[in-house]
Short mmCIF file of C-alpha atoms and ligand atoms in Angstrom, two decimals:
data_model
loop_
_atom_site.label_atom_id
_atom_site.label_comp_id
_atom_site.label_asym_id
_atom_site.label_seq_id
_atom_site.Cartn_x
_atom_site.Cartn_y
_atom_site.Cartn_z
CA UNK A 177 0.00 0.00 0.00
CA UNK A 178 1.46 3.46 -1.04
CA UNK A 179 0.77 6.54 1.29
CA UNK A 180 0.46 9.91 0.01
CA UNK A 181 -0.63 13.55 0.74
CA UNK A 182 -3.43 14.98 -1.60
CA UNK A 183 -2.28 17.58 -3.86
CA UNK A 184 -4.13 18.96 -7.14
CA UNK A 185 -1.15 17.71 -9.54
CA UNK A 186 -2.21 13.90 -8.08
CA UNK A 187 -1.87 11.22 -10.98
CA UNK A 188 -3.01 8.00 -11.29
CA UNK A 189 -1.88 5.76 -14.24
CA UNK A 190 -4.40 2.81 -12.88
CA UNK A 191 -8.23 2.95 -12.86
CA UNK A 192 -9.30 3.08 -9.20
CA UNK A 193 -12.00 2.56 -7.66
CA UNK A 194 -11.92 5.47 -4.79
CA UNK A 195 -13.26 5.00 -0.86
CA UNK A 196 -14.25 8.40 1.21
CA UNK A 197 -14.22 9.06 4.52
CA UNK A 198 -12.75 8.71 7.69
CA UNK A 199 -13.05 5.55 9.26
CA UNK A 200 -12.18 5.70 12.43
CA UNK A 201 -11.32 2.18 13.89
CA UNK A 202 -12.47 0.48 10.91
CA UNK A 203 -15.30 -1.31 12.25
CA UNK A 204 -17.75 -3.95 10.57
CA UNK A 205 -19.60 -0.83 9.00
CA UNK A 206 -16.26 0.45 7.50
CA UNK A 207 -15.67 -2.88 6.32
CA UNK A 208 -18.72 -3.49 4.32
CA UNK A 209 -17.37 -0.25 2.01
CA UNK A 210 -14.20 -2.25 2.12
CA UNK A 211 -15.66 -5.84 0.84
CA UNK A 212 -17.74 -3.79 -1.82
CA UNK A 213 -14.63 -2.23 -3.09
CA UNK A 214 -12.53 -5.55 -3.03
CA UNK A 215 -15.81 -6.92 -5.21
CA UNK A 216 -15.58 -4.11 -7.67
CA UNK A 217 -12.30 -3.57 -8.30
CA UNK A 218 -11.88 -7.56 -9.32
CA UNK A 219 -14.17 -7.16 -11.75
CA UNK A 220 -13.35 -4.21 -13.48
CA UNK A 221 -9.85 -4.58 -12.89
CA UNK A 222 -9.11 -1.85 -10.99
CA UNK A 223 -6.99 -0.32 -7.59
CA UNK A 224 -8.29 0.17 -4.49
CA UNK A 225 -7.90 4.01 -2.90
CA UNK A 226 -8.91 5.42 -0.19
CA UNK A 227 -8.89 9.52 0.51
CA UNK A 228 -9.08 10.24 4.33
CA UNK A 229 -8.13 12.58 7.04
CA UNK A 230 -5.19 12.71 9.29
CA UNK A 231 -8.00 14.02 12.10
CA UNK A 232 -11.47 13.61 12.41
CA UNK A 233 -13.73 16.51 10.36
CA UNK A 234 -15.41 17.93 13.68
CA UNK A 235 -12.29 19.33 14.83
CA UNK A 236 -12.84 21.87 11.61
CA UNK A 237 -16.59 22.74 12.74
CA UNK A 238 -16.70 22.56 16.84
CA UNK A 239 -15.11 23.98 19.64
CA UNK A 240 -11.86 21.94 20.32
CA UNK A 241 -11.60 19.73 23.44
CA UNK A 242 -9.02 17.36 23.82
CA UNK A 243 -11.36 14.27 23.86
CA UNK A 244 -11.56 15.39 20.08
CA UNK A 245 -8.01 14.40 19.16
CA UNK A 246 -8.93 10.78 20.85
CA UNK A 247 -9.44 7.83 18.26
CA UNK A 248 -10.27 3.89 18.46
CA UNK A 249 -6.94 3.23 16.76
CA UNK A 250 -3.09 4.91 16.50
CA UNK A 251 -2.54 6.42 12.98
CA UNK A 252 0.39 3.60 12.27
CA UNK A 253 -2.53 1.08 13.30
CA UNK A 254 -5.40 2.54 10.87
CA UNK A 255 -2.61 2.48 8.20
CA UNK A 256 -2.41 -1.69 8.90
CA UNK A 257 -5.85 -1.81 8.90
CA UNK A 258 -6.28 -0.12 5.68
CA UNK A 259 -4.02 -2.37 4.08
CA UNK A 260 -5.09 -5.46 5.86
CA UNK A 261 -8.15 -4.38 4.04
CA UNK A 262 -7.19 -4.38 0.39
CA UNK A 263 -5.87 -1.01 -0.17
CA UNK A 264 -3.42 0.16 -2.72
CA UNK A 265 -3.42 3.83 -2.09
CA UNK A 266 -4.13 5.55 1.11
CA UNK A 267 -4.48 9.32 0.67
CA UNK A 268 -4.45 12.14 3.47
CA UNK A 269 -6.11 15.71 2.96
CA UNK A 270 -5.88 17.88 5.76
CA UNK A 271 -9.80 18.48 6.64
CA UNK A 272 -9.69 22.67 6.09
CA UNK A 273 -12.23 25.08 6.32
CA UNK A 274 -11.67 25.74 2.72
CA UNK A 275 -12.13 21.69 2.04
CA UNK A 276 -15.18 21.80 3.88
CA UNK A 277 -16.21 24.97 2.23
CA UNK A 278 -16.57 23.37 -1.36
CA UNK A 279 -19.90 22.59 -2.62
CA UNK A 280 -20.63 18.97 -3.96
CA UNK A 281 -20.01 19.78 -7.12
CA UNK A 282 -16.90 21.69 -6.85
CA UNK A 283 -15.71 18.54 -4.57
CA UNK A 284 -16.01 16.46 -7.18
CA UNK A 285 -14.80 18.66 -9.85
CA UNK A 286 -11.83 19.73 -7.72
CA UNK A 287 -11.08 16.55 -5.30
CA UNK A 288 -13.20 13.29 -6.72
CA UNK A 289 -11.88 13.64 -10.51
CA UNK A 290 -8.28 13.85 -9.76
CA UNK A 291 -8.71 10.52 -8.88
CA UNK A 292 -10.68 9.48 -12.35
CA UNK A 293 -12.45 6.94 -10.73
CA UNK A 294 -14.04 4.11 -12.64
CA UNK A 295 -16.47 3.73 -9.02
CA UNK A 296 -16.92 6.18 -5.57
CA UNK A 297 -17.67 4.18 -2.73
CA UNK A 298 -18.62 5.62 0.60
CA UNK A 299 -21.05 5.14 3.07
CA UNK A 300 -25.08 5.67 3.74
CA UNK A 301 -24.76 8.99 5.77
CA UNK A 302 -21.39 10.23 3.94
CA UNK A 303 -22.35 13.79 2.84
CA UNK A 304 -20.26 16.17 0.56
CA UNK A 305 -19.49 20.04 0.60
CA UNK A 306 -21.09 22.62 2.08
CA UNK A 307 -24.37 21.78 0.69
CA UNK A 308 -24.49 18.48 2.70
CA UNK A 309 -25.13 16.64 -0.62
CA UNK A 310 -25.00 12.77 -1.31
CA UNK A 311 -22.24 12.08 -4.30
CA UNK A 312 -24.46 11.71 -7.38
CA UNK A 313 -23.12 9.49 -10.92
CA UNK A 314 -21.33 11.19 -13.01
CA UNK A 315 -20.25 10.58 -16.54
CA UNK A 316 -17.47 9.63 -15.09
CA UNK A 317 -18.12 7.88 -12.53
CA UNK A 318 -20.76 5.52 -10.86
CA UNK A 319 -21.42 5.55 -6.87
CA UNK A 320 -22.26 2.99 -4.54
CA UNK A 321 -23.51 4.02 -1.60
CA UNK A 322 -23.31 1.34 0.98
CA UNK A 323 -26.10 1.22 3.56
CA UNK A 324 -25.80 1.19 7.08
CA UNK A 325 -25.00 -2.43 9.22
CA UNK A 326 -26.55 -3.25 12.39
CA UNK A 327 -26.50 -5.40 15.20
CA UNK A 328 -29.59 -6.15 17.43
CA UNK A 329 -28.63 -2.63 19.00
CA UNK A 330 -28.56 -0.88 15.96
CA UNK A 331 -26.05 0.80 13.95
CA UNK A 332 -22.63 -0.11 14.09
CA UNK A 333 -20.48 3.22 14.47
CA UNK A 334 -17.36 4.68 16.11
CA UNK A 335 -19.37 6.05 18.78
CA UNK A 336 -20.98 3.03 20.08
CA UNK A 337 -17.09 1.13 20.10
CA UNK A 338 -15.90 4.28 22.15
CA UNK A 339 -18.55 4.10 24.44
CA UNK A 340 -17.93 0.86 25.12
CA UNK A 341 -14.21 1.22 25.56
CA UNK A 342 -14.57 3.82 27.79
CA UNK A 343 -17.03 1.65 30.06
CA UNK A 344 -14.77 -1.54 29.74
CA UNK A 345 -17.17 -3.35 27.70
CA UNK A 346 -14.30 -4.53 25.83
CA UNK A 347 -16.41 -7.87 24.62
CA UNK A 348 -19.25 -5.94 23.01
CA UNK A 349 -16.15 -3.26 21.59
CA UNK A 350 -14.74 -6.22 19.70
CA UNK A 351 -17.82 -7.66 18.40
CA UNK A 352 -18.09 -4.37 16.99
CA UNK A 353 -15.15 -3.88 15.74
CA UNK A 354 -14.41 -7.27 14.03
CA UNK A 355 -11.08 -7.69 15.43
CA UNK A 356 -9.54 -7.43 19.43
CA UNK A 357 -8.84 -3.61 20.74
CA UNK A 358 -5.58 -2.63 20.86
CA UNK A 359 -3.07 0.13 22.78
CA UNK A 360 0.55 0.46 21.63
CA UNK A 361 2.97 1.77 24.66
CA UNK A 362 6.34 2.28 25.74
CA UNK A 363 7.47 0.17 28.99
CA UNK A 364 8.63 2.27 31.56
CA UNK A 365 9.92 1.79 35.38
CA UNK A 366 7.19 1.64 38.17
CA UNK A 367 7.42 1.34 41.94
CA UNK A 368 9.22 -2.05 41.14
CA UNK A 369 6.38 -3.41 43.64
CA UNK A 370 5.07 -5.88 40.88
CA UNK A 371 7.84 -8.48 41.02
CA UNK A 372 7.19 -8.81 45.29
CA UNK A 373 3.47 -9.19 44.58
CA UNK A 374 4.76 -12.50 42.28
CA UNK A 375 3.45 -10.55 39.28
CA UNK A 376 6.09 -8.38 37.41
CA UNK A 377 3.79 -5.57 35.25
CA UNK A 378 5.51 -4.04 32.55
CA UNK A 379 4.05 -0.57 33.36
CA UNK A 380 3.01 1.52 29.45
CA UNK A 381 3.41 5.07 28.50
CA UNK A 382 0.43 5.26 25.65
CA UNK A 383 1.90 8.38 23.33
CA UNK A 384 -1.04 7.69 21.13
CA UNK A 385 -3.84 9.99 21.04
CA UNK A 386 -6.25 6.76 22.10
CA UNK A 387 -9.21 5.31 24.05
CA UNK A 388 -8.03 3.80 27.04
CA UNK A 389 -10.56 1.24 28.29
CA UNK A 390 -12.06 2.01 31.87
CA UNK A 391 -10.33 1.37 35.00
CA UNK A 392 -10.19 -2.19 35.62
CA UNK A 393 -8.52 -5.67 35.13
CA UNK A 394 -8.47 -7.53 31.70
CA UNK A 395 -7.57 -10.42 29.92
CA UNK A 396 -5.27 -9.37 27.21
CA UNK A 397 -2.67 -10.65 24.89
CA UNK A 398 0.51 -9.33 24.35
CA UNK A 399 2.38 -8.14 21.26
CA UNK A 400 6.50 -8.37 21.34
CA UNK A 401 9.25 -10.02 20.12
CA UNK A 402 7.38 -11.40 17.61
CA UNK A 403 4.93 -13.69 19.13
CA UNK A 404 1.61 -13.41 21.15
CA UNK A 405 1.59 -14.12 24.50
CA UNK A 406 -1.27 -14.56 26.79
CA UNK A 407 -1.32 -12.14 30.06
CA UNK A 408 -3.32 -9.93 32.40
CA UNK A 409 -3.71 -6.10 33.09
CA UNK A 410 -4.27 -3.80 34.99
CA UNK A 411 -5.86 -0.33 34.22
CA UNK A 412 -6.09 2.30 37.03
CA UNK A 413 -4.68 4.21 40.59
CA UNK A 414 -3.23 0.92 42.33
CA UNK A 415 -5.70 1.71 44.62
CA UNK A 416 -4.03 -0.50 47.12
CA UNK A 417 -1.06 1.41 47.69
CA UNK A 418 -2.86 4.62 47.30
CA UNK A 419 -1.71 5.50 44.23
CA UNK A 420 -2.39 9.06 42.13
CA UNK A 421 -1.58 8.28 38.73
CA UNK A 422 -3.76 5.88 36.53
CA UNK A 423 -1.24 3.14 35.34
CA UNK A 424 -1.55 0.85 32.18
CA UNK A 425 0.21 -2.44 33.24
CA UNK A 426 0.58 -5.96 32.11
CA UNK A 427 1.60 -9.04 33.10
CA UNK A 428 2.74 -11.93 30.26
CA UNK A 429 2.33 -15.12 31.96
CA UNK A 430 4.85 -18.17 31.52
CA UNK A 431 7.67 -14.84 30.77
CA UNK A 432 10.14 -13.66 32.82
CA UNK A 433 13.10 -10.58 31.72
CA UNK A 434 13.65 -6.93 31.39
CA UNK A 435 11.77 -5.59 28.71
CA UNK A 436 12.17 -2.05 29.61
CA UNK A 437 12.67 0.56 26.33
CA UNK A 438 10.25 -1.88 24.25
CA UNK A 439 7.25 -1.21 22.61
CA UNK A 440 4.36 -3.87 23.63
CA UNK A 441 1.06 -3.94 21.60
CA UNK A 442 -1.87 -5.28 24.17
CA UNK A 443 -4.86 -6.42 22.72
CA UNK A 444 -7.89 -6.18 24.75
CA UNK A 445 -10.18 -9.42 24.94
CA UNK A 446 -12.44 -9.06 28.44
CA UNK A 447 -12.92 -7.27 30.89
CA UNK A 448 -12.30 -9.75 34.54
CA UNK A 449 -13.24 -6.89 37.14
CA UNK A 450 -13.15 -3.56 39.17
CA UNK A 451 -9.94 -2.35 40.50
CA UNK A 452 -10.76 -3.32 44.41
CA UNK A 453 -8.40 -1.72 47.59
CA UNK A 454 -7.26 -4.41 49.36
CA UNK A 455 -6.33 -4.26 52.86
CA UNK A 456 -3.40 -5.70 52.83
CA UNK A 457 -1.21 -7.17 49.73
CA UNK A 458 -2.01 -10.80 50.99
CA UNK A 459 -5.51 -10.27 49.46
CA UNK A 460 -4.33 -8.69 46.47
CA UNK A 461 -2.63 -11.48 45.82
CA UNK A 462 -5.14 -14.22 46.30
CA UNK A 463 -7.39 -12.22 43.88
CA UNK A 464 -4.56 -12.22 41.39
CA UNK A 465 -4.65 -15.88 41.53
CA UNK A 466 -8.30 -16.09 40.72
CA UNK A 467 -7.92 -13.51 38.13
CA UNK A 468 -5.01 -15.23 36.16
CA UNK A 469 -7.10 -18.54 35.92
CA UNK A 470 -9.74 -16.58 34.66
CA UNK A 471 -7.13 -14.89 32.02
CA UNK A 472 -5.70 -18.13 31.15
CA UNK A 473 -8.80 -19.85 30.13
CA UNK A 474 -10.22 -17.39 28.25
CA UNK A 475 -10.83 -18.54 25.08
CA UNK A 476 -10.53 -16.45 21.86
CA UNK A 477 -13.58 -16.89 19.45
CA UNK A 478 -11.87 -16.99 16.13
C1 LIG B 676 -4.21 -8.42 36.78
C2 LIG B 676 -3.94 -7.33 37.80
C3 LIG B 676 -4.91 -7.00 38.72
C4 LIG B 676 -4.69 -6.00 39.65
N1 LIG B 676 -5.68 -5.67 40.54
C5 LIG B 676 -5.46 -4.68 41.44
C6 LIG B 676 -6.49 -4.29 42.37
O1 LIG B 676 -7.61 -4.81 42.36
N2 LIG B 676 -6.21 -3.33 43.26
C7 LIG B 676 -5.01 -2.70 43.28
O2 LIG B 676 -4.81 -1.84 44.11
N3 LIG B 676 -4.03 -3.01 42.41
C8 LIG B 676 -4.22 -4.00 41.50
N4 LIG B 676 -3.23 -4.34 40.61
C9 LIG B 676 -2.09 -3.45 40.43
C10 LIG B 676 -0.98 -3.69 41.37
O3 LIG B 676 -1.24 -2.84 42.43
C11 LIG B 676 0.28 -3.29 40.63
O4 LIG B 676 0.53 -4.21 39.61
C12 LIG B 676 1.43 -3.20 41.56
O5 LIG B 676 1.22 -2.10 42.38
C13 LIG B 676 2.75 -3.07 40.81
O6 LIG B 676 3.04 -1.74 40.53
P1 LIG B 676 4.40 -1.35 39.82
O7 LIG B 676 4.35 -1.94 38.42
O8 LIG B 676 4.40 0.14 39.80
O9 LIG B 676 5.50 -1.94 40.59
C14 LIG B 676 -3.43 -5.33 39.66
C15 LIG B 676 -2.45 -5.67 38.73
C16 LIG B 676 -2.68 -6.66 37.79
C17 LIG B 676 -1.61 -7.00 36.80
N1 LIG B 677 6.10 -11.69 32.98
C1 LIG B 677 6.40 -10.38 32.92
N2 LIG B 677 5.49 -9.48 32.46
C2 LIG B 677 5.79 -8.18 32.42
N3 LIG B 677 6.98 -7.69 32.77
C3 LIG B 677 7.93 -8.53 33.23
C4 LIG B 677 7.67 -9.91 33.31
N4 LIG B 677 8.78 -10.51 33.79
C5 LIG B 677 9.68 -9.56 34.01
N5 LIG B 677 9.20 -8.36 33.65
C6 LIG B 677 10.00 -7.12 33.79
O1 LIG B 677 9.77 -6.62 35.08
C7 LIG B 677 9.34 -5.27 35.03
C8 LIG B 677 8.24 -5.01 35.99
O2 LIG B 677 8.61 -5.28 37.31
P1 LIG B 677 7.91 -4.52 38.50
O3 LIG B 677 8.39 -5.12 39.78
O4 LIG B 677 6.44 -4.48 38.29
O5 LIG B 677 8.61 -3.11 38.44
P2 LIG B 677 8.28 -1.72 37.75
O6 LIG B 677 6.82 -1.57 37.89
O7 LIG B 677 9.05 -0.74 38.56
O8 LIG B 677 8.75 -1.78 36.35
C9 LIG B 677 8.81 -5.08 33.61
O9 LIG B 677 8.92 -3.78 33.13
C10 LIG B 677 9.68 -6.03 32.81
O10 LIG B 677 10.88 -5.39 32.41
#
């Protein structure tokens, strides 16, 4: 997959069938676009591209608040996810006032033909330009507009996956999503309390503009070195031993060495329980116990 930044000079010698929007987290909805595109693009021969945003579009039109910079996946991750979806181009505009000020018609005159698409693909409620219009055929080209997916809840969007991250309901997050949660994050020294609990935690600095799932302890599996390793984690103050700072640590079971400086990948799979104070480390413990059966057996539906 080739990345590139829009610009009016943009040329394509392949036909392409072209994806809009933003896509944030790539979810079963975003996927459907995805499999129609795949479907197309065998049969009429052509490449897959998609044109996106580094940030998401309200950031142009509301007040900022930090929350707003917050997505379901790092930028290096929706780039794997792109690809892991079948795309040959991935291509970033900077969402402007002056993008968002175009009407339809000057959005595909300006933006969508650059592109010469054989097929537009985007999604049921994707509107264009100021005028808030669906993409209509053109000459040019034909759009599919792909209409919306639900569960028995109802429609499957971004929001619903970070509302359910933030309230630890990482099992209904993944259904969601089609694939486990994940936070990337630098492992960094603690209170060096883990290893006298029996349970060394590799404690992670998340530099990612993310959702953290809510305070609690999770089953998770680990990224590093290569491999996939099954574990447990903790998300919160270390209530225990009155702690002030929420903490993201994890412990890989059946692995023991110093793994400071790395980059881990954890992948969410189920929430276990609330963090609980303890009144005395003895207790902790025992819980631990219970909770790393739990973690072990935990079976991943796949
Ligand atoms: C699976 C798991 C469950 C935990 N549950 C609790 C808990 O319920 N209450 C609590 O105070 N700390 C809990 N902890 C966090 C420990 O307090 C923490 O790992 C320990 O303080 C080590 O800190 P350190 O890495 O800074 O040395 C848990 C940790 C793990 C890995
Ligand atoms: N099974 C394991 N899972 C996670 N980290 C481990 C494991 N075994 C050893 N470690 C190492 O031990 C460190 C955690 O030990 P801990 O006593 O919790 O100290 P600290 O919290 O100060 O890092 C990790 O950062 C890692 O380098």
């Amino acid at each position: 997959m080739k990345i590139l930044e829009f610009d009016e000079n943009l040329k394509f010698d392949e036909d392409l069938v072209l994806v809009l929007g933003y896509f944030d987290g790539l979810h079963r909805g975003h996927q459907a676009l995805f499999n129609e595109a795949r479907k197309v693009a065998t049969i009429l021969n052509l490449k897959i591209a998609v044109l996106t945003f580094p940030e998401k579009p309200t950031l142009t039109f509301e007040k900022f608040e930090p929350e707003m910079l917050l997505k379901l996946t790092s930028d290096k991750k929706r780039a794997e996810l792109f690809a892991e979806n079948g795309v040959d181009y991935l291509i970033f505009q900077d969402f402007t006032s002056k993008f968002a000020h175009q009407t339809a018609s000057e959005f595909s005159e300006n933006v969508v033909m650059k592109f010469r698409p054989k097929v537009v693909i985007t999604g049921f409620d994707y509107t264009t330009g100021s005028d808030m219009k669906n993409l209509k055929n053109t000459e040019d080209y034909r759009v599919i507009i792909i209409p919306e997916i639900t569960d028995n809840q109802g429609k499957i969007s971004s929001t619903r996956i970070r509302k359910a991250v933030e309230n630890g309901d990482i099992a209904q997050a993944n259904s969601l999503l089609g694939y486990p949660y994940e936070t990337s994050g630098l492992v960094v020294h603690g209170f060096a309390r883990g290893r006298q609990l029996g349970y060394p935690t590799a404690n992670l600095v998340i530099k990612d503009y993310v959702h953290i799932p809510a305070v609690g302890v999770y089953t998770c599996d680990v990224i590093f070195d290569g491999g996939r390793h099954r574990g447990f984690a903790s998300i919160g103050y270390n209530d225990t031993f009155n702690g002030t700072e929420k903490t993201v640590e994890v412990h890989i079971f059946d692995f023991n060495g110093e793994i400071y400086g790395e980059n881990l990948t954890v992948l969410w799979l189920d929430k276990i329980r609330d963090m609980v104070k303890f009144d005395d480390i003895d207790h902790l413990i025992e819980q631990m116990k219970d909770d790393e059966n739990i973690a072990r057996n935990y079976k991943t539906k796949k």
